[in-house]
C-alpha positions as a printed Julia matrix, in Angstrom:
236×3 Matrix{Float64}:
   0.07  -0.08   0.09
   1.15   3.36  -0.97
   1.77   6.01   1.76
  -0.29   9.29   2.23
   0.78  12.65   2.9
  -1.46  14.93   4.98
  -0.73  18.64   4.76
  -2.21  21.11   7.04
  -3.34  24.28   5.14
  -3.7   27.43   7.11
  -0.27  28.99   8.59
   1.4   25.88   7.0
   1.01  26.23   3.24
   1.9   29.91   3.93
   3.5   31.81   6.31
   1.89  33.26   9.61
   3.8   36.52   8.47
   0.63  36.64   5.99
  -1.46  38.11   8.88
  -4.39  35.87   7.86
  -4.25  34.38  11.53
  -4.9   37.96  12.85
  -7.72  38.97  10.46
  -9.46  35.7   11.22
  -9.25  36.48  14.77
 -10.97  39.96  14.14
 -13.79  38.13  12.05
 -14.32  35.71  14.89
 -14.23  38.27  17.46
 -16.91  40.23  15.54
 -19.14  37.23  15.18
 -19.23  36.78  18.96
 -20.05  40.34  19.67
 -22.99  40.24  17.15
 -24.44  37.67  19.28
 -24.84  40.29  21.85
 -21.64  39.57  23.91
 -19.59  42.35  25.66
 -15.97  42.86  24.23
 -14.44  41.19  27.23
 -16.82  38.18  27.24
 -16.41  37.78  23.73
 -12.51  37.52  23.97
 -12.65  35.08  27.02
 -15.01  32.92  25.04
 -13.52  32.86  21.94
 -10.4   31.66  23.66
 -12.0   29.01  25.82
 -13.87  27.61  23.1
 -10.82  27.21  20.72
  -8.93  25.7   23.75
 -11.74  23.1   24.66
 -13.11  22.23  21.35
 -10.04  23.12  18.73
 -12.47  25.3   16.87
 -14.17  28.43  18.3
 -16.98  27.41  16.1
 -17.86  24.12  17.89
 -18.25  26.06  21.04
 -20.82  28.54  19.43
 -22.7   25.66  17.92
 -22.93  23.9   21.32
 -23.42  26.63  23.25
 -25.12  29.72  21.19
 -27.06  27.46  18.44
 -25.19  29.31  15.61
 -25.58  28.3   11.76
 -22.07  27.16  11.03
 -22.64  27.85   7.38
 -23.42  31.68   8.34
 -20.18  31.77  10.67
 -18.07  30.36   7.65
 -19.45  33.08   5.32
 -18.89  35.99   7.76
 -15.68  34.56   8.88
 -13.67  32.68   6.72
 -15.55  33.7    3.62
 -14.88  37.44   4.27
 -11.11  37.32   4.75
  -9.31  39.25   1.91
  -7.03  36.1    0.89
  -6.13  37.61  -2.38
  -4.74  40.38  -0.87
  -2.46  38.43   1.57
  -1.32  35.2    0.04
   0.0   34.53  -3.49
   1.61  31.43  -5.21
   5.14  30.55  -4.28
   6.98  28.64  -7.01
   9.35  26.74  -4.7
   6.36  25.5   -2.73
   4.67  24.15  -5.97
   7.89  22.27  -6.96
   8.07  20.73  -3.47
   4.74  19.07  -4.05
   5.54  18.16  -7.75
   8.64  16.6   -6.43
   6.66  14.18  -4.46
   6.97  10.79  -6.1
   3.26   9.94  -6.43
   3.91   6.13  -7.05
   5.08   6.28  -3.35
   2.55   8.82  -1.75
  -0.83  10.27  -2.41
  -0.97  14.1   -1.26
  -4.02  15.28   0.57
  -5.17  18.48   2.54
  -6.08  18.06   6.07
  -7.82  21.22   7.51
 -10.09  22.35  10.47
 -11.79  24.88   8.09
 -14.62  24.46   5.86
 -14.49  23.01   1.91
 -15.16  26.39   0.53
 -12.18  28.28   2.46
  -9.68  25.26   1.94
 -10.29  25.0   -1.83
  -9.84  28.97  -2.15
  -6.41  28.83  -0.32
  -5.22  26.12  -2.4
  -6.58  27.73  -5.48
  -4.8   30.99  -4.83
  -1.5   29.35  -3.93
  -1.86  27.65  -7.12
  -1.43  24.27  -5.61
  -4.99  22.74  -6.2
  -4.02  20.56  -9.06
  -1.49  18.97  -6.85
  -3.73  18.02  -4.11
  -5.28  14.31  -4.34
  -7.89  14.91  -1.87
  -9.31  17.09   0.95
 -10.21  16.28   4.49
 -12.25  19.32   6.07
 -14.56  20.01   8.81
 -17.97  19.44   7.39
 -20.04  22.08   8.92
 -23.13  20.52   7.27
 -22.95  17.61   9.78
 -24.12  18.03  13.37
 -21.3   17.38  15.87
 -18.66  17.33  13.21
 -15.12  16.08  14.25
 -12.0   18.41  13.84
  -8.32  18.27  14.88
  -7.32  16.94  17.42
 -10.15  14.81  17.92
  -9.2   11.25  17.27
 -12.35  10.65  15.18
 -10.94  13.21  12.54
  -7.88  11.52  12.07
  -9.76   8.02  11.88
 -11.95   9.77   9.18
  -9.04  10.99   7.36
  -7.75   7.18   7.12
 -10.91   6.08   5.78
 -11.57   8.73   3.34
  -7.8    8.47   1.99
  -8.2    4.67   1.88
  -5.36   4.1    4.53
  -5.29   1.16   6.47
  -2.12   1.3    7.88
  -1.32   4.68  10.01
   2.31   3.88   9.98
   2.45   4.91   6.44
   1.14   8.19   7.17
   3.15  11.42   6.9
   1.6   14.84   8.39
   2.72  18.43   9.1
   0.84  20.85  10.86
   1.72  24.22  12.65
  -0.32  23.19  15.65
   1.93  21.02  18.03
  -1.11  19.76  19.57
  -2.49  18.37  16.26
   0.8   16.77  15.35
   1.07  15.15  18.74
  -2.72  13.62  18.38
  -1.63  12.13  15.09
   1.44  10.71  16.69
  -0.33   9.04  19.43
  -2.67   7.2   16.87
   0.23   5.71  15.14
   0.96   8.07  12.38
   4.18   7.27  11.42
   5.98  10.38   9.89
   4.74  13.61  11.7
   6.3   16.93  11.75
   5.62  20.29  13.41
   5.98  23.32  10.98
   7.3   25.84  13.57
   8.13  29.47  12.45
   9.82  30.28  15.62
   9.8   33.84  16.33
   6.97  35.11  14.38
   3.51  35.75  15.8
   0.0   34.56  15.13
  -3.23  34.53  16.49
  -4.75  31.32  18.4
  -8.26  31.47  19.84
  -8.13  35.34  19.62
  -5.07  35.66  21.65
  -1.66  36.94  20.04
   0.91  34.49  20.71
   4.6   34.02  19.87
   5.41  30.8   17.6
   7.66  28.51  19.26
   7.08  30.02  22.81
   5.9   26.44  23.84
   8.26  24.71  21.62
   9.01  21.07  22.76
  12.1   19.12  22.49
  12.43  18.14  18.73
  12.83  14.94  19.3
   9.87  14.37  21.77
   7.51  11.77  20.63
   9.19  11.15  17.31
   8.18  14.54  16.15
  10.31  16.43  13.96
  10.33  20.22  14.43
  10.96  21.99  10.84
  11.04  25.96  10.36
  10.66  25.67   6.38
   8.53  23.21   4.43
  11.72  22.64   2.37
  13.04  20.48   5.2
  10.48  17.7    4.38
  12.77  16.72   1.49
  15.23  15.8    3.89
  13.21  14.07   6.67
  10.87  12.55   4.33
  13.36  12.03   1.58
  11.99   8.32   0.86
   8.76   9.73  -0.65
  10.46  12.38  -3.0
  11.67  11.56  -6.44
């Protein structure tokens, strides 16, 4: 059985320096306040739901009965992505250099399909992705990273029976550790140390909670080009 490479999309296929996470944080905060919450309560709940559920949206659905598609349109769908990111020839070449006789390449994202497809299209990578695992906002109680169910669903959709043949890179260490705990064989944490991004509405310096590089078998990289070295066996 061939291997399968799963690529996180946001803040992985483009740099955190793009500012998209900050723009997203603003949109989500505005959504919270549109529900009648005060500024401080909105900030607190945004971070609480992100921390507890992996996505602020899941908390909004559980506790505020929001329509996830409406949320997507007003948050992800309202981002000025075309102004913030653009194609990177070296990244396209990286994906082209993966030996497709050895591994398929899938996106693995906590976003809804429209946002993920939009990012891949803007980055000129959509034709190099064999499949997309996303949070299905149409389904009640949808799973997301780092829920084990999300990873199990990913294996089923990609028709992978042996998790040791999975390759996975994500900018969120919790998501990477979750995959590793489920037996995914080759996992990498993309960590742009020193840059800042927004998580759960809070500004965070990337790498501030960085763990030992070798802990739990997780490789830590600062540039996706390093995948050529740590995953050399799946490149041409």
